[in-house]
Amino acid sequence: IFAIATAVTAPSYISFWTAASYYGLTEQQIKAVQVVSTKQYPVIKIGNFVVETSTCQPQKFFGYHKQQNFPIAEKERLIVDLLFKPELGGGMEEVRKCLKNAWIEIDQKALWSYMQKFKNKSCFARLGYLIETLKLKCAILPELKKHLQKGFVKLNPAKKKSTHYNQKWRIIIND
């Protein structure tokens, strides 16, 4: 199904909750095949599966490799995608779990490179906050701190603002 899904939404790669499940970073079973593409596609039904496409700009279409016979996000890119749109990864609690489960396998230099190339200040803040609250060993924390925006960002962009803030990471803790 992954090969078919990426073929009918080309160019695309598997990401979000689908990739997290494939890599064993979550115990949740997928209900849809989630792909990232530079083109917009409607929801596609293939047998019992639904293919959902998240669109990105061509310059942000990177960080995937061929696995068996389909393209899938590298784990470092998966983390970037999940930080950008946590709602597509089951919400912030699932993103937190995926980051913790993947951390020992993550190449921090590659993750840092992808974060810089992706250029989203909200992702820098969310990653820094999660690494610190999960107490993960991390060499890139000082670099993440340098790329924060002046204003605050919501930890979970899909939820309403709250009155709880983390000053260090400029995060509104709403999840």
PDB file of C-alpha atoms in Angstrom:
ATOM      1  CA  ILE A   1       0.000   0.000   0.000  1.00  0.00           C
ATOM      2  CA  PHE A   2       2.912   2.406   0.718  1.00  0.00           C
ATOM      3  CA  ALA A   3       4.321   1.888  -2.791  1.00  0.00           C
ATOM      4  CA  ILE A   4       0.920   2.482  -4.380  1.00  0.00           C
ATOM      5  CA  ALA A   5       0.184   5.513  -2.180  1.00  0.00           C
ATOM      6  CA  THR A   6       3.484   7.210  -3.047  1.00  0.00           C
ATOM      7  CA  ALA A   7       3.115   6.343  -6.740  1.00  0.00           C
ATOM      8  CA  VAL A   8      -0.337   7.947  -7.074  1.00  0.00           C
ATOM      9  CA  THR A   9       0.754  11.073  -5.137  1.00  0.00           C
ATOM     10  CA  ALA A  10       4.191  11.474  -6.736  1.00  0.00           C
ATOM     11  CA  PRO A  11       6.440  13.103  -5.859  1.00  0.00           C
ATOM     12  CA  SER A  12       5.857  12.053  -2.258  1.00  0.00           C
ATOM     13  CA  TYR A  13       7.215  10.186   0.743  1.00  0.00           C
ATOM     14  CA  ILE A  14       5.604   8.452   3.735  1.00  0.00           C
ATOM     15  CA  SER A  15       5.701  10.512   6.934  1.00  0.00           C
ATOM     16  CA  PHE A  16       3.868  11.528  10.120  1.00  0.00           C
ATOM     17  CA  TRP A  17       1.986   8.867  12.090  1.00  0.00           C
ATOM     18  CA  THR A  18       2.343   6.355   9.236  1.00  0.00           C
ATOM     19  CA  ALA A  19       6.163   6.553   9.286  1.00  0.00           C
ATOM     20  CA  ALA A  20       6.235   6.595  13.109  1.00  0.00           C
ATOM     21  CA  SER A  21       4.218   3.378  13.120  1.00  0.00           C
ATOM     22  CA  TYR A  22       6.407   1.833  10.402  1.00  0.00           C
ATOM     23  CA  TYR A  23       9.561   2.565  12.430  1.00  0.00           C
ATOM     24  CA  GLY A  24       7.966   1.220  15.632  1.00  0.00           C
ATOM     25  CA  LEU A  25       8.120   4.606  17.395  1.00  0.00           C
ATOM     26  CA  THR A  26       4.454   4.363  18.399  1.00  0.00           C
ATOM     27  CA  GLU A  27       2.253   1.401  19.180  1.00  0.00           C
ATOM     28  CA  GLN A  28      -0.693   3.061  17.445  1.00  0.00           C
ATOM     29  CA  GLN A  29      -1.930   1.345  14.311  1.00  0.00           C
ATOM     30  CA  ILE A  30      -2.332   3.527  11.255  1.00  0.00           C
ATOM     31  CA  LYS A  31      -5.762   4.333   9.937  1.00  0.00           C
ATOM     32  CA  ALA A  32      -4.523   6.276   6.932  1.00  0.00           C
ATOM     33  CA  VAL A  33      -1.394   6.397   4.817  1.00  0.00           C
ATOM     34  CA  GLN A  34       0.058   9.880   5.276  1.00  0.00           C
ATOM     35  CA  VAL A  35       2.344  11.266   2.604  1.00  0.00           C
ATOM     36  CA  VAL A  36       4.158  14.551   2.055  1.00  0.00           C
ATOM     37  CA  SER A  37       4.136  15.889  -1.494  1.00  0.00           C
ATOM     38  CA  THR A  38       4.912  19.073  -3.382  1.00  0.00           C
ATOM     39  CA  LYS A  39       1.535  18.708  -5.105  1.00  0.00           C
ATOM     40  CA  GLN A  40      -1.939  18.929  -3.613  1.00  0.00           C
ATOM     41  CA  TYR A  41      -4.040  15.786  -3.890  1.00  0.00           C
ATOM     42  CA  PRO A  42      -7.547  15.062  -2.625  1.00  0.00           C
ATOM     43  CA  VAL A  43      -7.989  12.235  -0.132  1.00  0.00           C
ATOM     44  CA  ILE A  44      -7.620   9.016  -2.114  1.00  0.00           C
ATOM     45  CA  LYS A  45      -9.247   5.711  -1.167  1.00  0.00           C
ATOM     46  CA  ILE A  46      -7.332   2.561  -2.120  1.00  0.00           C
ATOM     47  CA  GLY A  47      -9.103  -0.570  -0.949  1.00  0.00           C
ATOM     48  CA  ASN A  48      -9.478  -0.288   2.840  1.00  0.00           C
ATOM     49  CA  PHE A  49      -6.884   2.492   3.060  1.00  0.00           C
ATOM     50  CA  VAL A  50      -7.186   6.239   2.826  1.00  0.00           C
ATOM     51  CA  VAL A  51      -4.219   8.238   1.503  1.00  0.00           C
ATOM     52  CA  GLU A  52      -3.876  11.726   3.012  1.00  0.00           C
ATOM     53  CA  THR A  53      -1.476  14.238   1.511  1.00  0.00           C
ATOM     54  CA  SER A  54       0.246  17.069   3.328  1.00  0.00           C
ATOM     55  CA  THR A  55       1.675  19.607   0.909  1.00  0.00           C
ATOM     56  CA  CYS A  56       5.068  21.261   1.296  1.00  0.00           C
ATOM     57  CA  GLN A  57       7.076  23.747  -0.724  1.00  0.00           C
ATOM     58  CA  PRO A  58       9.625  22.208  -3.130  1.00  0.00           C
ATOM     59  CA  GLN A  59      12.577  23.607  -1.105  1.00  0.00           C
ATOM     60  CA  LYS A  60      11.257  21.749   1.978  1.00  0.00           C
ATOM     61  CA  PHE A  61      10.913  18.427   0.140  1.00  0.00           C
ATOM     62  CA  PHE A  62      13.977  16.513   1.355  1.00  0.00           C
ATOM     63  CA  GLY A  63      15.119  14.013   3.981  1.00  0.00           C
ATOM     64  CA  TYR A  64      13.655  10.765   2.709  1.00  0.00           C
ATOM     65  CA  HIS A  65      15.081   7.549   1.324  1.00  0.00           C
ATOM     66  CA  LYS A  66      13.845   4.497  -0.532  1.00  0.00           C
ATOM     67  CA  GLN A  67      12.846   1.704   1.848  1.00  0.00           C
ATOM     68  CA  GLN A  68      11.947  -1.541   0.086  1.00  0.00           C
ATOM     69  CA  ASN A  69       9.946  -0.097  -2.848  1.00  0.00           C
ATOM     70  CA  PHE A  70       8.660   3.223  -1.485  1.00  0.00           C
ATOM     71  CA  PRO A  71      10.097   6.550  -0.262  1.00  0.00           C
ATOM     72  CA  ILE A  72       9.819   7.214   3.482  1.00  0.00           C
ATOM     73  CA  ALA A  73      11.030  10.033   5.729  1.00  0.00           C
ATOM     74  CA  GLU A  74      14.352   9.452   7.430  1.00  0.00           C
ATOM     75  CA  LYS A  75      13.851   9.434  11.206  1.00  0.00           C
ATOM     76  CA  GLU A  76      15.427  12.887  11.534  1.00  0.00           C
ATOM     77  CA  ARG A  77      13.062  14.296   8.898  1.00  0.00           C
ATOM     78  CA  LEU A  78      10.125  12.525  10.521  1.00  0.00           C
ATOM     79  CA  ILE A  79      10.886  14.420  13.745  1.00  0.00           C
ATOM     80  CA  VAL A  80      10.870  17.728  11.819  1.00  0.00           C
ATOM     81  CA  ASP A  81       7.540  16.846  10.166  1.00  0.00           C
ATOM     82  CA  LEU A  82       6.004  15.866  13.522  1.00  0.00           C
ATOM     83  CA  LEU A  83       7.202  19.088  15.162  1.00  0.00           C
ATOM     84  CA  PHE A  84       5.765  21.128  12.290  1.00  0.00           C
ATOM     85  CA  LYS A  85       2.343  19.434  12.286  1.00  0.00           C
ATOM     86  CA  PRO A  86       1.955  17.463  15.523  1.00  0.00           C
ATOM     87  CA  GLU A  87      -1.742  16.907  14.843  1.00  0.00           C
ATOM     88  CA  LEU A  88      -0.760  14.604  11.951  1.00  0.00           C
ATOM     89  CA  GLY A  89       1.277  12.490  14.348  1.00  0.00           C
ATOM     90  CA  GLY A  90      -1.461  11.878  16.874  1.00  0.00           C
ATOM     91  CA  GLY A  91      -0.943  15.072  18.878  1.00  0.00           C
ATOM     92  CA  MET A  92       1.863  16.382  21.029  1.00  0.00           C
ATOM     93  CA  GLU A  93       1.851  13.437  23.458  1.00  0.00           C
ATOM     94  CA  GLU A  94       2.496  11.021  20.571  1.00  0.00           C
ATOM     95  CA  VAL A  95       5.175  13.346  19.159  1.00  0.00           C
ATOM     96  CA  ARG A  96       6.840  13.393  22.587  1.00  0.00           C
ATOM     97  CA  LYS A  97       6.733   9.575  22.697  1.00  0.00           C
ATOM     98  CA  CYS A  98       8.131   9.251  19.155  1.00  0.00           C
ATOM     99  CA  LEU A  99      10.990  11.654  19.916  1.00  0.00           C
ATOM    100  CA  LYS A 100      11.883   9.769  23.086  1.00  0.00           C
ATOM    101  CA  ASN A 101      11.716   6.366  21.356  1.00  0.00           C
ATOM    102  CA  ALA A 102      13.740   7.508  18.331  1.00  0.00           C
ATOM    103  CA  TRP A 103      16.362   9.575  20.190  1.00  0.00           C
ATOM    104  CA  ILE A 104      19.048   6.882  20.544  1.00  0.00           C
ATOM    105  CA  GLU A 105      18.878   6.250  16.784  1.00  0.00           C
ATOM    106  CA  ILE A 106      18.758   9.913  15.756  1.00  0.00           C
ATOM    107  CA  ASP A 107      21.809  11.452  14.121  1.00  0.00           C
ATOM    108  CA  GLN A 108      21.803  14.839  15.874  1.00  0.00           C
ATOM    109  CA  LYS A 109      23.927  16.463  13.151  1.00  0.00           C
ATOM    110  CA  ALA A 110      21.447  15.332  10.493  1.00  0.00           C
ATOM    111  CA  LEU A 111      18.519  16.518  12.629  1.00  0.00           C
ATOM    112  CA  TRP A 112      20.210  19.901  13.080  1.00  0.00           C
ATOM    113  CA  SER A 113      20.871  20.132   9.355  1.00  0.00           C
ATOM    114  CA  TYR A 114      17.230  19.334   8.532  1.00  0.00           C
ATOM    115  CA  MET A 115      15.991  21.848  11.117  1.00  0.00           C
ATOM    116  CA  GLN A 116      18.133  24.585   9.552  1.00  0.00           C
ATOM    117  CA  LYS A 117      17.049  23.679   6.034  1.00  0.00           C
ATOM    118  CA  PHE A 118      13.362  23.531   7.030  1.00  0.00           C
ATOM    119  CA  LYS A 119      13.598  27.031   8.588  1.00  0.00           C
ATOM    120  CA  ASN A 120      10.622  27.019  10.947  1.00  0.00           C
ATOM    121  CA  LYS A 121      11.198  28.830  14.249  1.00  0.00           C
ATOM    122  CA  SER A 122       8.254  27.081  15.915  1.00  0.00           C
ATOM    123  CA  CYS A 123       9.973  23.743  15.278  1.00  0.00           C
ATOM    124  CA  PHE A 124      13.183  24.992  16.937  1.00  0.00           C
ATOM    125  CA  ALA A 125      11.219  26.017  20.042  1.00  0.00           C
ATOM    126  CA  ARG A 126       9.195  22.801  20.228  1.00  0.00           C
ATOM    127  CA  LEU A 127      12.262  20.600  19.771  1.00  0.00           C
ATOM    128  CA  GLY A 128      14.285  22.451  22.400  1.00  0.00           C
ATOM    129  CA  TYR A 129      11.425  22.327  24.881  1.00  0.00           C
ATOM    130  CA  LEU A 130      10.794  18.600  24.316  1.00  0.00           C
ATOM    131  CA  ILE A 131      14.474  17.645  24.513  1.00  0.00           C
ATOM    132  CA  GLU A 132      14.805  19.518  27.773  1.00  0.00           C
ATOM    133  CA  THR A 133      11.604  18.201  29.376  1.00  0.00           C
ATOM    134  CA  LEU A 134      12.417  14.631  28.299  1.00  0.00           C
ATOM    135  CA  LYS A 135      15.961  15.103  29.677  1.00  0.00           C
ATOM    136  CA  LEU A 136      17.561  13.778  26.489  1.00  0.00           C
ATOM    137  CA  LYS A 137      21.307  14.081  25.964  1.00  0.00           C
ATOM    138  CA  CYS A 138      21.704  16.625  23.234  1.00  0.00           C
ATOM    139  CA  ALA A 139      24.595  18.495  21.689  1.00  0.00           C
ATOM    140  CA  ILE A 140      22.435  20.896  19.648  1.00  0.00           C
ATOM    141  CA  LEU A 141      20.426  22.586  22.448  1.00  0.00           C
ATOM    142  CA  PRO A 142      22.555  25.779  22.411  1.00  0.00           C
ATOM    143  CA  GLU A 143      22.107  26.035  18.639  1.00  0.00           C
ATOM    144  CA  LEU A 144      18.346  25.560  18.900  1.00  0.00           C
ATOM    145  CA  LYS A 145      18.177  28.395  21.431  1.00  0.00           C
ATOM    146  CA  LYS A 146      19.789  30.791  18.925  1.00  0.00           C
ATOM    147  CA  HIS A 147      16.966  30.264  16.410  1.00  0.00           C
ATOM    148  CA  LEU A 148      13.934  31.147  18.499  1.00  0.00           C
ATOM    149  CA  GLN A 149      11.523  33.820  17.407  1.00  0.00           C
ATOM    150  CA  LYS A 150      10.772  36.874  19.524  1.00  0.00           C
ATOM    151  CA  GLY A 151       7.173  35.924  20.243  1.00  0.00           C
ATOM    152  CA  PHE A 152       5.785  32.814  21.858  1.00  0.00           C
ATOM    153  CA  VAL A 153       4.598  29.758  19.909  1.00  0.00           C
ATOM    154  CA  LYS A 154       2.041  27.196  20.942  1.00  0.00           C
ATOM    155  CA  LEU A 155       3.433  23.818  21.887  1.00  0.00           C
ATOM    156  CA  ASN A 156       0.447  22.300  20.133  1.00  0.00           C
ATOM    157  CA  PRO A 157      -0.665  24.483  17.201  1.00  0.00           C
ATOM    158  CA  ALA A 158      -4.020  22.654  16.989  1.00  0.00           C
ATOM    159  CA  LYS A 159      -5.093  23.674  20.503  1.00  0.00           C
ATOM    160  CA  LYS A 160      -6.130  26.986  22.058  1.00  0.00           C
ATOM    161  CA  LYS A 161      -3.651  29.193  23.884  1.00  0.00           C
ATOM    162  CA  SER A 162      -3.187  28.759  27.612  1.00  0.00           C
ATOM    163  CA  THR A 163      -1.769  30.896  30.388  1.00  0.00           C
ATOM    164  CA  HIS A 164       1.207  28.593  30.988  1.00  0.00           C
ATOM    165  CA  TYR A 165       4.473  29.675  29.400  1.00  0.00           C
ATOM    166  CA  ASN A 166       8.054  28.472  29.182  1.00  0.00           C
ATOM    167  CA  GLN A 167      10.195  31.611  28.928  1.00  0.00           C
ATOM    168  CA  LYS A 168      13.401  29.806  27.972  1.00  0.00           C
ATOM    169  CA  TRP A 169      11.934  28.176  24.849  1.00  0.00           C
ATOM    170  CA  ARG A 170       9.280  30.848  24.172  1.00  0.00           C
ATOM    171  CA  ILE A 171       6.570  28.197  24.309  1.00  0.00           C
ATOM    172  CA  ILE A 172       2.923  28.476  25.295  1.00  0.00           C
ATOM    173  CA  ILE A 173       2.368  25.186  27.107  1.00  0.00           C
ATOM    174  CA  ASN A 174      -1.112  24.279  25.880  1.00  0.00           C
ATOM    175  CA  ASP A 175      -0.823  20.493  25.866  1.00  0.00           C
TER     176      ASP A 175
END
